């Protein structure tokens, strides 16, 4: 293409260097915003018609032309041209091809700077809503599983050492809380995404009598960006989204790590369905937890995208700079990665098969009810620190003799403290231990069921937000 054919070719004396043309083009990745670009152009043209800048015929021609271009793109007939640089100029050039002079009027009162900023916000809004849908699904799944496993006993860990018995349902509800906060953050990020830059034009606004509020209403924006310089250069919302996404990936990686641990033969707490695992080409016995491992691994690239965007924006003078074109690939990859990982996790959770017997015996093995024994002595009026000391000695004895706490006779217990009676066995039982933690936020099965019930209410109220 010669420079005279470029949409901005007027002031140029020689064609763009071919390498530079490819180097500066974004169409290979920003074409994914085609529907947002067309939506934005439709609203802009309708506003131009309403305020009298375009005639009825021109507006009709633009609307029809854009609708046909959308169909061309979706049926794979549209030819994306690198020499036309980006999604905006590809669509605009095609419009002029189709409808002639009216197509050239579409760009009145706007610039690619406010156009691209608007497109990304529309794209992010759509993506965020889709991601929230996936979060809702994952949360529903976790609630269903937590209810089923409300009374399933497993060891709870600190320092990855057996600490106290908990219920599997309680553990799943801890995962739920992480995801719940992720969703809260997205609701908040959406408020700042959903403001409209369009009408800021290149940087200073436009001399045409545009009605920005009308365009914003047509596009479903909550508000317009107040300052034209800020509007074309602001990418805070992209950074905020990547930051919320990084936290989500961190949460998913923690869950994934637990699945990797639990599905190992050392733990064997849960079995992952075969269809989420792969084998080894050399070791026939292997069943590898590839999906959770990949979730864990993909966290890194999302953190990387957050740092890319922060660095991209650092020290940029007002207003738009070409640097900003670099915002798209990190953002798009964040959206794709997150969607894939959320889907994988929600597909896995319903099919985790817990080995309840195995979880129970793991909780029995690690002296997990030692704290309950200390609490028992406190109820017999011993100060907690002294009780802690007595129980420490009992545990030491058991380790040396290779015994569990429940293997000791009352007489043996009484050698450590005279007040220990035969009611101690109830205290040492796992079921007794968990049911005693019967307050809001505790692990007792009754509390887990209550937590699930409250969470269902929260979830149904937030779905409409
Ligand atoms: N492709 C560009 C981007 O992604 C669109 C805006 C270009 N504006 C400009 N003045 N060169 O940022």
CSV table of C-alpha atoms and ligand atoms in Angstrom, one decimal:
chain,number,residue,atom,x,y,z
A,1,UNK,CA,0.0,0.0,0.0
A,2,UNK,CA,1.4,3.4,-0.8
A,3,UNK,CA,1.5,6.1,1.8
A,4,UNK,CA,-1.3,8.1,0.1
A,5,UNK,CA,-3.6,5.2,0.8
A,6,UNK,CA,-3.0,5.3,4.6
A,7,UNK,CA,-5.8,6.8,6.6
A,8,UNK,CA,-3.2,9.3,7.8
A,9,UNK,CA,-1.1,9.5,4.7
A,10,UNK,CA,-1.7,13.1,3.8
A,11,UNK,CA,1.5,14.7,5.3
A,12,UNK,CA,3.9,11.9,4.3
A,13,UNK,CA,6.4,11.9,1.5
A,14,UNK,CA,7.6,8.3,1.5
A,15,UNK,CA,6.0,4.9,2.3
A,16,UNK,CA,6.4,3.4,5.7
A,17,UNK,CA,9.3,1.0,6.0
A,18,UNK,CA,8.0,-2.5,5.6
A,19,UNK,CA,9.5,-3.7,8.8
A,20,UNK,CA,8.2,-0.7,10.7
A,21,UNK,CA,4.8,-1.4,9.3
A,22,UNK,CA,4.8,-4.8,10.9
A,23,UNK,CA,6.6,-3.7,14.0
A,24,UNK,CA,4.0,-1.0,14.8
A,25,UNK,CA,0.9,-3.0,13.8
A,26,UNK,CA,-1.4,-4.4,16.4
A,27,UNK,CA,-4.0,-5.9,14.2
A,28,UNK,CA,-2.9,-9.4,14.8
A,29,UNK,CA,-3.8,-9.2,18.4
A,30,UNK,CA,-6.3,-6.3,18.7
A,31,UNK,CA,-8.7,-7.8,16.2
A,32,UNK,CA,-10.2,-9.7,19.1
A,33,UNK,CA,-11.8,-6.4,20.1
A,34,UNK,CA,-13.7,-6.2,16.8
A,35,UNK,CA,-17.2,-6.5,18.3
A,36,UNK,CA,-16.4,-3.8,21.0
A,37,UNK,CA,-15.0,-1.6,18.3
A,38,UNK,CA,-18.1,-1.9,16.2
A,39,UNK,CA,-20.4,-1.4,19.2
A,40,UNK,CA,-18.4,1.8,20.1
A,41,UNK,CA,-18.6,3.1,16.5
A,42,UNK,CA,-22.4,2.4,16.3
A,43,UNK,CA,-23.0,4.4,19.5
A,44,UNK,CA,-20.7,7.2,18.3
A,45,UNK,CA,-22.4,7.4,15.0
A,46,UNK,CA,-25.9,7.4,16.5
A,47,UNK,CA,-24.9,10.3,18.8
A,48,UNK,CA,-23.4,12.2,15.8
A,49,UNK,CA,-26.8,11.8,14.1
A,50,UNK,CA,-28.8,12.8,17.2
A,51,UNK,CA,-26.9,16.0,17.6
A,52,UNK,CA,-27.1,16.8,13.9
A,53,UNK,CA,-23.6,16.1,12.7
A,54,UNK,CA,-24.6,13.2,10.5
A,55,UNK,CA,-27.7,13.0,8.4
A,56,UNK,CA,-30.3,10.2,8.8
A,57,UNK,CA,-29.0,8.6,5.5
A,58,UNK,CA,-25.4,8.7,6.7
A,59,UNK,CA,-26.3,7.1,10.0
A,60,UNK,CA,-28.3,4.4,8.4
A,61,UNK,CA,-25.5,3.6,5.9
A,62,UNK,CA,-22.9,3.5,8.7
A,63,UNK,CA,-25.1,1.2,10.9
A,64,UNK,CA,-25.9,-1.1,8.1
A,65,UNK,CA,-22.2,-1.2,6.9
A,66,UNK,CA,-20.9,-1.9,10.4
A,67,UNK,CA,-23.5,-4.7,10.8
A,68,UNK,CA,-22.4,-6.3,7.6
A,69,UNK,CA,-18.7,-6.0,8.5
A,70,UNK,CA,-19.4,-7.8,11.8
A,71,UNK,CA,-21.0,-10.6,9.9
A,72,UNK,CA,-18.0,-10.7,7.5
A,73,UNK,CA,-15.6,-11.0,10.4
A,74,UNK,CA,-17.7,-13.7,12.2
A,75,UNK,CA,-18.0,-15.8,9.0
A,76,UNK,CA,-14.2,-15.6,8.5
A,77,UNK,CA,-14.5,-13.6,5.3
A,78,UNK,CA,-12.9,-10.4,6.5
A,79,UNK,CA,-9.4,-9.8,5.3
A,80,UNK,CA,-7.3,-8.3,8.2
A,81,UNK,CA,-4.5,-6.1,6.7
A,82,UNK,CA,-1.3,-5.5,8.6
A,83,UNK,CA,-0.7,-2.4,6.4
A,84,UNK,CA,-3.9,-0.9,8.0
A,85,UNK,CA,-2.2,-1.3,11.4
A,86,UNK,CA,-5.0,-2.0,13.9
A,87,UNK,CA,-8.5,-3.2,14.3
A,88,UNK,CA,-9.9,0.4,14.3
A,89,UNK,CA,-8.4,1.3,10.9
A,90,UNK,CA,-9.2,-2.1,9.3
A,91,UNK,CA,-12.8,-1.7,10.2
A,92,UNK,CA,-13.0,1.9,9.2
A,93,UNK,CA,-11.3,1.3,5.9
A,94,UNK,CA,-13.7,-1.5,5.1
A,95,UNK,CA,-16.6,0.6,6.0
A,96,UNK,CA,-15.5,3.3,3.5
A,97,UNK,CA,-15.0,0.6,0.9
A,98,UNK,CA,-18.6,-0.5,1.4
A,99,UNK,CA,-20.5,2.7,1.8
A,100,UNK,CA,-18.2,5.4,0.5
A,101,UNK,CA,-18.2,9.0,1.8
A,102,UNK,CA,-20.4,8.4,4.8
A,103,UNK,CA,-17.8,5.9,6.1
A,104,UNK,CA,-15.2,8.7,6.1
A,105,UNK,CA,-17.4,10.8,8.4
A,106,UNK,CA,-17.6,8.2,11.2
A,107,UNK,CA,-14.3,9.4,12.6
A,108,UNK,CA,-15.7,13.0,13.1
A,109,UNK,CA,-15.2,14.1,16.7
A,110,UNK,CA,-13.1,11.2,17.9
A,111,UNK,CA,-9.6,9.8,17.6
A,112,UNK,CA,-8.1,6.4,17.8
A,113,UNK,CA,-6.9,7.4,21.2
A,114,UNK,CA,-10.3,7.6,22.8
A,115,UNK,CA,-11.6,4.9,20.5
A,116,UNK,CA,-9.0,2.3,21.7
A,117,UNK,CA,-9.4,3.3,25.4
A,118,UNK,CA,-13.2,2.8,25.0
A,119,UNK,CA,-12.8,-0.5,23.2
A,120,UNK,CA,-10.5,-2.0,25.9
A,121,UNK,CA,-12.9,-0.9,28.6
A,122,UNK,CA,-15.8,-2.5,26.8
A,123,UNK,CA,-13.7,-5.6,26.2
A,124,UNK,CA,-12.7,-5.7,29.9
A,125,UNK,CA,-16.2,-5.3,31.0
A,126,UNK,CA,-17.4,-8.2,28.9
A,127,UNK,CA,-14.4,-10.4,30.1
A,128,UNK,CA,-14.9,-9.5,33.7
A,129,UNK,CA,-18.6,-10.4,33.5
A,130,UNK,CA,-17.7,-13.8,32.0
A,131,UNK,CA,-15.0,-14.4,34.6
A,132,UNK,CA,-17.5,-13.5,37.4
A,133,UNK,CA,-19.8,-16.2,35.9
A,134,UNK,CA,-17.0,-18.7,36.2
A,135,UNK,CA,-16.3,-17.6,39.8
A,136,UNK,CA,-20.0,-18.1,40.6
A,137,UNK,CA,-19.9,-21.6,39.2
A,138,UNK,CA,-16.8,-22.5,41.2
A,139,UNK,CA,-18.3,-21.1,44.4
A,140,UNK,CA,-21.6,-23.1,43.9
A,141,UNK,CA,-19.5,-26.2,43.4
A,142,UNK,CA,-17.5,-25.6,46.5
A,143,UNK,CA,-20.7,-25.1,48.5
A,144,UNK,CA,-22.2,-28.3,47.3
A,145,UNK,CA,-19.1,-30.3,48.1
A,146,UNK,CA,-18.6,-28.6,51.5
A,147,UNK,CA,-22.2,-29.6,52.4
A,148,UNK,CA,-21.6,-33.2,51.4
A,149,UNK,CA,-18.3,-33.3,53.4
A,150,UNK,CA,-19.5,-31.3,56.4
A,151,UNK,CA,-18.7,-34.2,58.8
A,152,UNK,CA,-15.7,-35.8,56.9
A,153,UNK,CA,-12.8,-35.7,59.3
A,154,UNK,CA,-9.3,-34.9,58.1
A,155,UNK,CA,-6.1,-33.6,59.7
A,156,UNK,CA,-5.8,-29.8,59.7
A,157,UNK,CA,-2.2,-28.6,59.2
A,158,UNK,CA,0.1,-25.9,60.3
A,159,UNK,CA,3.6,-25.9,59.0
A,160,UNK,CA,2.3,-28.9,57.0
A,161,UNK,CA,2.5,-30.9,60.3
A,162,UNK,CA,-0.7,-32.5,61.6
A,163,UNK,CA,-2.2,-29.9,63.9
A,164,UNK,CA,-5.8,-30.5,64.9
A,165,UNK,CA,-8.6,-32.5,63.3
A,166,UNK,CA,-10.9,-30.4,61.0
A,167,UNK,CA,-13.7,-31.3,58.6
A,168,UNK,CA,-13.1,-31.5,54.9
A,169,UNK,CA,-16.2,-29.4,54.5
A,170,UNK,CA,-14.6,-26.7,56.6
A,171,UNK,CA,-11.4,-26.8,54.4
A,172,UNK,CA,-13.5,-26.5,51.3
A,173,UNK,CA,-15.3,-23.5,52.8
A,174,UNK,CA,-11.9,-21.9,53.4
A,175,UNK,CA,-11.4,-22.1,49.6
A,176,UNK,CA,-14.8,-20.6,49.1
A,177,UNK,CA,-13.9,-17.6,51.2
A,178,UNK,CA,-10.8,-17.0,49.0
A,179,UNK,CA,-12.9,-17.1,45.8
A,180,UNK,CA,-15.6,-14.9,47.4
A,181,UNK,CA,-13.0,-12.1,48.1
A,182,UNK,CA,-11.8,-12.5,44.5
A,183,UNK,CA,-15.4,-11.8,43.3
A,184,UNK,CA,-15.7,-8.8,45.6
A,185,UNK,CA,-12.6,-7.4,44.1
A,186,UNK,CA,-13.9,-7.8,40.6
A,187,UNK,CA,-17.1,-6.0,41.5
A,188,UNK,CA,-15.0,-3.1,42.7
A,189,UNK,CA,-12.7,-3.1,39.6
A,190,UNK,CA,-15.7,-3.1,37.4
A,191,UNK,CA,-16.8,0.3,38.8
A,192,UNK,CA,-13.7,1.9,37.5
A,193,UNK,CA,-13.6,0.0,34.2
A,194,UNK,CA,-17.2,1.1,33.4
A,195,UNK,CA,-16.4,4.8,32.7
A,196,UNK,CA,-16.3,6.1,29.1
A,197,UNK,CA,-13.3,7.9,27.6
A,198,UNK,CA,-15.0,8.4,24.2
A,199,UNK,CA,-15.3,12.1,23.3
A,200,UNK,CA,-11.9,13.0,24.6
A,201,UNK,CA,-10.7,12.6,21.0
A,202,UNK,CA,-6.9,12.8,20.7
A,203,UNK,CA,-6.3,14.4,24.0
A,204,UNK,CA,-8.1,17.8,24.3
A,205,UNK,CA,-11.7,17.0,23.4
A,206,UNK,CA,-13.3,18.1,20.2
A,207,UNK,CA,-14.8,21.2,18.7
A,208,UNK,CA,-17.9,19.4,17.5
A,209,UNK,CA,-21.1,19.7,19.7
A,210,UNK,CA,-21.0,16.1,20.8
A,211,UNK,CA,-23.1,14.6,23.6
A,212,UNK,CA,-20.9,12.3,25.6
A,213,UNK,CA,-23.6,11.4,28.1
A,214,UNK,CA,-25.8,10.1,25.3
A,215,UNK,CA,-23.0,7.9,24.0
A,216,UNK,CA,-22.2,6.6,27.4
A,217,UNK,CA,-25.8,5.7,27.9
A,218,UNK,CA,-26.0,3.9,24.6
A,219,UNK,CA,-22.9,1.9,25.6
A,220,UNK,CA,-24.0,1.1,29.1
A,221,UNK,CA,-21.3,3.0,30.8
A,222,UNK,CA,-22.1,4.2,34.4
A,223,UNK,CA,-20.3,7.5,33.8
A,224,UNK,CA,-17.9,9.4,31.6
A,225,UNK,CA,-14.2,10.0,32.3
A,226,UNK,CA,-14.0,13.6,33.5
A,227,UNK,CA,-10.8,14.8,32.0
A,228,UNK,CA,-9.8,14.2,28.4
A,229,UNK,CA,-6.1,14.0,29.0
A,230,UNK,CA,-6.5,11.4,31.7
A,231,UNK,CA,-9.2,9.6,29.8
A,232,UNK,CA,-7.0,8.7,26.8
A,233,UNK,CA,-4.0,7.8,28.9
A,234,UNK,CA,-5.4,6.0,31.9
A,235,UNK,CA,-4.8,2.3,32.1
A,236,UNK,CA,-5.3,2.0,35.9
A,237,UNK,CA,-8.3,-0.3,35.4
A,238,UNK,CA,-6.1,-2.7,33.4
A,239,UNK,CA,-3.6,-2.8,36.2
A,240,UNK,CA,-6.3,-3.3,38.8
A,241,UNK,CA,-7.7,-6.1,36.8
A,242,UNK,CA,-4.3,-7.8,36.6
A,243,UNK,CA,-3.8,-7.3,40.2
A,244,UNK,CA,-7.1,-8.9,41.1
A,245,UNK,CA,-6.3,-11.7,38.6
A,246,UNK,CA,-2.9,-12.2,40.3
A,247,UNK,CA,-4.6,-12.7,43.6
A,248,UNK,CA,-7.0,-15.2,42.0
A,249,UNK,CA,-4.2,-17.1,40.5
A,250,UNK,CA,-2.4,-17.2,43.8
A,251,UNK,CA,-5.6,-18.7,45.4
A,252,UNK,CA,-6.0,-21.2,42.6
A,253,UNK,CA,-2.3,-22.2,43.0
A,254,UNK,CA,-2.8,-22.8,46.7
A,255,UNK,CA,-5.8,-25.0,46.0
A,256,UNK,CA,-3.9,-26.8,43.2
A,257,UNK,CA,-1.0,-27.4,45.4
A,258,UNK,CA,-3.2,-29.1,48.0
A,259,UNK,CA,-4.7,-31.2,45.3
A,260,UNK,CA,-1.2,-32.2,44.2
A,261,UNK,CA,-0.3,-33.1,47.8
A,262,UNK,CA,-3.5,-34.9,48.6
A,263,UNK,CA,-3.4,-37.0,45.4
A,264,UNK,CA,0.1,-38.2,46.1
A,265,UNK,CA,0.3,-41.8,47.5
A,266,UNK,CA,1.9,-40.4,50.7
A,267,UNK,CA,-1.3,-38.5,51.5
A,268,UNK,CA,-3.9,-40.4,49.3
A,269,UNK,CA,-6.7,-38.2,50.6
A,270,UNK,CA,-8.3,-37.6,47.3
A,271,UNK,CA,-8.4,-39.3,43.9
A,272,UNK,CA,-8.4,-37.0,40.9
A,273,UNK,CA,-10.5,-38.4,38.0
A,274,UNK,CA,-8.3,-40.1,35.3
A,275,UNK,CA,-9.5,-37.6,32.7
A,276,UNK,CA,-7.7,-34.8,34.6
A,277,UNK,CA,-4.4,-36.6,34.8
A,278,UNK,CA,-1.8,-38.1,32.4
A,279,UNK,CA,0.6,-41.0,32.6
A,280,UNK,CA,4.3,-41.3,32.2
A,281,UNK,CA,5.9,-42.5,29.0
A,282,UNK,CA,8.4,-44.5,30.9
A,283,UNK,CA,6.9,-45.3,34.4
A,284,UNK,CA,3.8,-47.4,33.8
A,285,UNK,CA,2.5,-46.9,37.4
A,286,UNK,CA,2.3,-43.1,37.2
A,287,UNK,CA,-0.8,-41.0,37.3
A,288,UNK,CA,0.3,-37.4,37.3
A,289,UNK,CA,-1.9,-34.5,38.5
A,290,UNK,CA,-1.1,-32.4,35.4
A,291,UNK,CA,-4.1,-30.1,35.6
A,292,UNK,CA,-3.5,-28.8,39.1
A,293,UNK,CA,0.2,-28.6,38.4
A,294,UNK,CA,-0.5,-26.4,35.3
A,295,UNK,CA,-2.8,-24.2,37.4
A,296,UNK,CA,0.1,-23.7,39.8
A,297,UNK,CA,2.5,-23.0,37.0
A,298,UNK,CA,0.3,-20.6,35.1
A,299,UNK,CA,0.3,-18.3,38.1
A,300,UNK,CA,3.7,-17.0,37.1
A,301,UNK,CA,2.6,-15.5,33.8
A,302,UNK,CA,-0.3,-13.6,35.3
A,303,UNK,CA,2.0,-12.1,37.9
A,304,UNK,CA,4.4,-11.2,35.0
A,305,UNK,CA,1.6,-9.4,33.2
A,306,UNK,CA,0.8,-7.3,36.2
A,307,UNK,CA,4.5,-6.2,36.4
A,308,UNK,CA,4.5,-5.6,32.6
A,309,UNK,CA,1.6,-3.2,32.9
A,310,UNK,CA,2.9,-1.4,35.9
A,311,UNK,CA,6.2,-0.9,34.1
A,312,UNK,CA,4.5,0.0,30.9
A,313,UNK,CA,2.7,2.9,32.6
A,314,UNK,CA,5.6,4.1,34.7
A,315,UNK,CA,6.9,7.6,33.9
A,316,UNK,CA,4.6,8.0,30.8
A,317,UNK,CA,4.0,11.7,30.2
A,318,UNK,CA,0.4,12.7,29.5
A,319,UNK,CA,-1.4,12.0,27.3
A,320,UNK,CA,-1.6,9.0,24.9
A,321,UNK,CA,1.7,7.4,23.9
A,322,UNK,CA,2.2,4.5,21.5
A,323,UNK,CA,3.6,2.5,24.5
A,324,UNK,CA,0.0,2.0,25.4
A,325,UNK,CA,-0.5,-0.4,22.5
A,326,UNK,CA,1.6,-2.9,24.6
A,327,UNK,CA,-1.3,-3.1,27.2
A,328,UNK,CA,-3.3,-5.6,25.1
A,329,UNK,CA,-1.3,-8.8,25.0
A,330,UNK,CA,-0.7,-9.0,28.7
A,331,UNK,CA,-4.4,-8.2,29.4
A,332,UNK,CA,-5.7,-10.7,26.8
A,333,UNK,CA,-3.4,-13.4,28.1
A,334,UNK,CA,-4.5,-12.7,31.7
A,335,UNK,CA,-8.2,-13.1,30.6
A,336,UNK,CA,-7.5,-16.3,28.7
A,337,UNK,CA,-5.3,-17.8,31.5
A,338,UNK,CA,-7.8,-17.0,34.2
A,339,UNK,CA,-10.7,-18.3,32.3
A,340,UNK,CA,-9.0,-21.6,31.5
A,341,UNK,CA,-7.8,-22.1,35.1
A,342,UNK,CA,-11.2,-21.3,36.6
A,343,UNK,CA,-12.8,-23.6,34.3
A,344,UNK,CA,-10.3,-26.4,35.1
A,345,UNK,CA,-10.8,-26.0,38.8
A,346,UNK,CA,-14.6,-25.9,38.6
A,347,UNK,CA,-14.6,-29.0,36.4
A,348,UNK,CA,-12.3,-30.9,38.9
A,349,UNK,CA,-13.9,-30.0,42.2
A,350,UNK,CA,-17.2,-31.9,41.7
A,351,UNK,CA,-15.3,-35.1,40.9
A,352,UNK,CA,-12.7,-35.2,43.6
A,353,UNK,CA,-13.2,-38.5,45.4
A,354,UNK,CA,-12.2,-38.2,49.0
A,355,UNK,CA,-10.8,-41.3,50.7
A,356,UNK,CA,-12.6,-40.7,54.0
A,357,UNK,CA,-11.1,-43.6,55.8
A,358,UNK,CA,-7.6,-42.5,54.8
A,359,UNK,CA,-8.2,-38.9,55.9
A,360,UNK,CA,-9.6,-40.1,59.2
A,361,UNK,CA,-6.7,-42.3,60.0
A,362,UNK,CA,-4.2,-39.6,59.1
A,363,UNK,CA,-6.0,-37.4,61.6
A,364,UNK,CA,-5.6,-40.2,64.2
A,365,UNK,CA,-2.0,-40.7,63.6
A,366,UNK,CA,-0.6,-37.3,64.3
A,367,UNK,CA,-1.7,-36.8,67.9
A,368,UNK,CA,-4.1,-34.3,66.5
A,369,UNK,CA,-6.3,-34.3,69.6
A,370,UNK,CA,-3.4,-33.4,71.9
A,371,UNK,CA,-4.9,-29.9,72.3
A,372,UNK,CA,-8.2,-31.4,73.3
A,373,UNK,CA,-6.4,-33.3,76.1
A,374,UNK,CA,-4.8,-30.1,77.3
A,375,UNK,CA,-8.2,-28.4,77.2
A,376,UNK,CA,-9.6,-31.3,79.3
A,377,UNK,CA,-7.0,-30.7,82.0
A,378,UNK,CA,-7.8,-27.0,81.9
A,379,UNK,CA,-11.4,-27.9,82.7
A,380,UNK,CA,-9.9,-29.8,85.7
A,381,UNK,CA,-8.5,-26.5,86.8
A,382,UNK,CA,-4.9,-26.8,85.6
A,383,UNK,CA,-3.5,-23.5,84.1
A,384,UNK,CA,-3.2,-24.0,80.3
A,385,UNK,CA,0.6,-23.7,80.3
A,386,UNK,CA,0.9,-26.5,82.8
A,387,UNK,CA,-1.6,-28.6,80.9
A,388,UNK,CA,0.5,-28.0,77.7
A,389,UNK,CA,3.6,-29.3,79.6
A,390,UNK,CA,1.8,-32.4,80.9
A,391,UNK,CA,0.4,-33.3,77.4
A,392,UNK,CA,3.8,-32.7,75.8
A,393,UNK,CA,5.2,-35.4,78.1
A,394,UNK,CA,2.4,-37.8,77.3
A,395,UNK,CA,3.0,-37.3,73.5
A,396,UNK,CA,6.7,-37.8,74.0
A,397,UNK,CA,6.0,-41.1,75.8
A,398,UNK,CA,3.6,-42.2,73.1
A,399,UNK,CA,6.2,-41.4,70.4
A,400,UNK,CA,8.8,-43.5,72.2
A,401,UNK,CA,6.5,-46.4,72.8
A,402,UNK,CA,5.0,-46.1,69.3
A,403,UNK,CA,1.5,-45.6,70.6
A,404,UNK,CA,-1.5,-43.4,69.8
A,405,UNK,CA,-3.0,-41.3,72.6
A,406,UNK,CA,-6.1,-43.6,72.7
A,407,UNK,CA,-3.9,-46.6,73.3
A,408,UNK,CA,-3.0,-45.5,76.8
A,409,UNK,CA,-4.9,-46.9,79.7
A,410,UNK,CA,-6.4,-44.7,82.4
A,411,UNK,CA,-3.7,-45.9,84.8
A,412,UNK,CA,-1.0,-44.8,82.3
A,413,UNK,CA,-2.6,-41.4,81.8
A,414,UNK,CA,-2.8,-41.0,85.6
A,415,UNK,CA,1.0,-41.4,85.9
A,416,UNK,CA,1.2,-38.0,84.1
A,417,UNK,CA,-1.7,-36.4,85.9
A,418,UNK,CA,-3.9,-37.9,88.6
A,419,UNK,CA,-7.1,-36.1,87.4
A,420,UNK,CA,-7.4,-37.8,84.1
A,421,UNK,CA,-10.4,-40.2,84.2
A,422,UNK,CA,-12.1,-42.6,81.8
A,423,UNK,CA,-14.1,-39.8,80.3
A,424,UNK,CA,-10.8,-38.8,78.5
A,425,UNK,CA,-11.5,-41.2,75.6
A,426,UNK,CA,-14.5,-39.2,74.4
A,427,UNK,CA,-12.3,-36.1,74.4
A,428,UNK,CA,-9.7,-37.8,72.3
A,429,UNK,CA,-12.1,-39.0,69.7
A,430,UNK,CA,-11.9,-37.1,66.5
A,431,UNK,CA,-15.7,-36.6,66.3
A,432,UNK,CA,-15.8,-35.1,69.8
A,433,UNK,CA,-12.9,-32.8,69.0
A,434,UNK,CA,-14.4,-31.3,65.9
A,435,UNK,CA,-18.0,-31.0,67.3
A,436,UNK,CA,-16.7,-29.0,70.3
A,437,UNK,CA,-15.5,-26.2,67.9
A,438,UNK,CA,-19.0,-25.1,67.6
A,439,UNK,CA,-19.0,-21.4,67.1
A,440,UNK,CA,-19.2,-19.2,64.0
A,441,UNK,CA,-16.1,-19.9,61.9
A,442,UNK,CA,-15.4,-23.2,63.7
A,443,UNK,CA,-15.0,-26.6,62.1
A,444,UNK,CA,-17.9,-28.4,63.8
A,445,UNK,CA,-20.1,-30.1,61.2
A,446,UNK,CA,-23.1,-28.2,62.4
A,447,UNK,CA,-21.2,-24.9,61.9
A,448,UNK,CA,-20.0,-26.0,58.4
A,449,UNK,CA,-23.6,-26.6,57.4
A,450,UNK,CA,-24.6,-23.3,58.8
A,451,UNK,CA,-21.7,-21.5,57.0
A,452,UNK,CA,-22.8,-23.1,53.7
A,453,UNK,CA,-26.4,-21.9,54.3
A,454,UNK,CA,-25.2,-18.3,54.9
A,455,UNK,CA,-22.9,-18.4,52.0
A,456,UNK,CA,-25.7,-19.5,49.7
A,457,UNK,CA,-27.7,-16.4,50.7
A,458,UNK,CA,-24.7,-14.2,50.1
A,459,UNK,CA,-24.0,-15.7,46.8
A,460,UNK,CA,-27.6,-15.3,45.5
A,461,UNK,CA,-27.6,-11.7,46.7
A,462,UNK,CA,-24.3,-10.9,45.0
A,463,UNK,CA,-25.1,-12.6,41.7
A,464,UNK,CA,-27.0,-9.5,40.6
A,465,UNK,CA,-24.3,-7.0,41.5
B,1,LIG,N1,-3.4,0.5,18.0
B,1,LIG,C1,-3.3,1.6,18.9
B,1,LIG,C2,-3.2,1.2,20.3
B,1,LIG,O1,-3.4,0.0,20.6
B,1,LIG,C3,-4.5,2.5,18.7
B,1,LIG,C4,-4.3,4.0,19.0
B,1,LIG,C5,-3.3,4.5,18.1
B,1,LIG,N2,-3.2,5.9,18.3
B,1,LIG,C6,-2.2,6.6,17.8
B,1,LIG,N3,-2.2,7.9,17.9
B,1,LIG,N4,-1.2,6.0,17.1
B,1,LIG,O2,-3.0,1.9,21.2
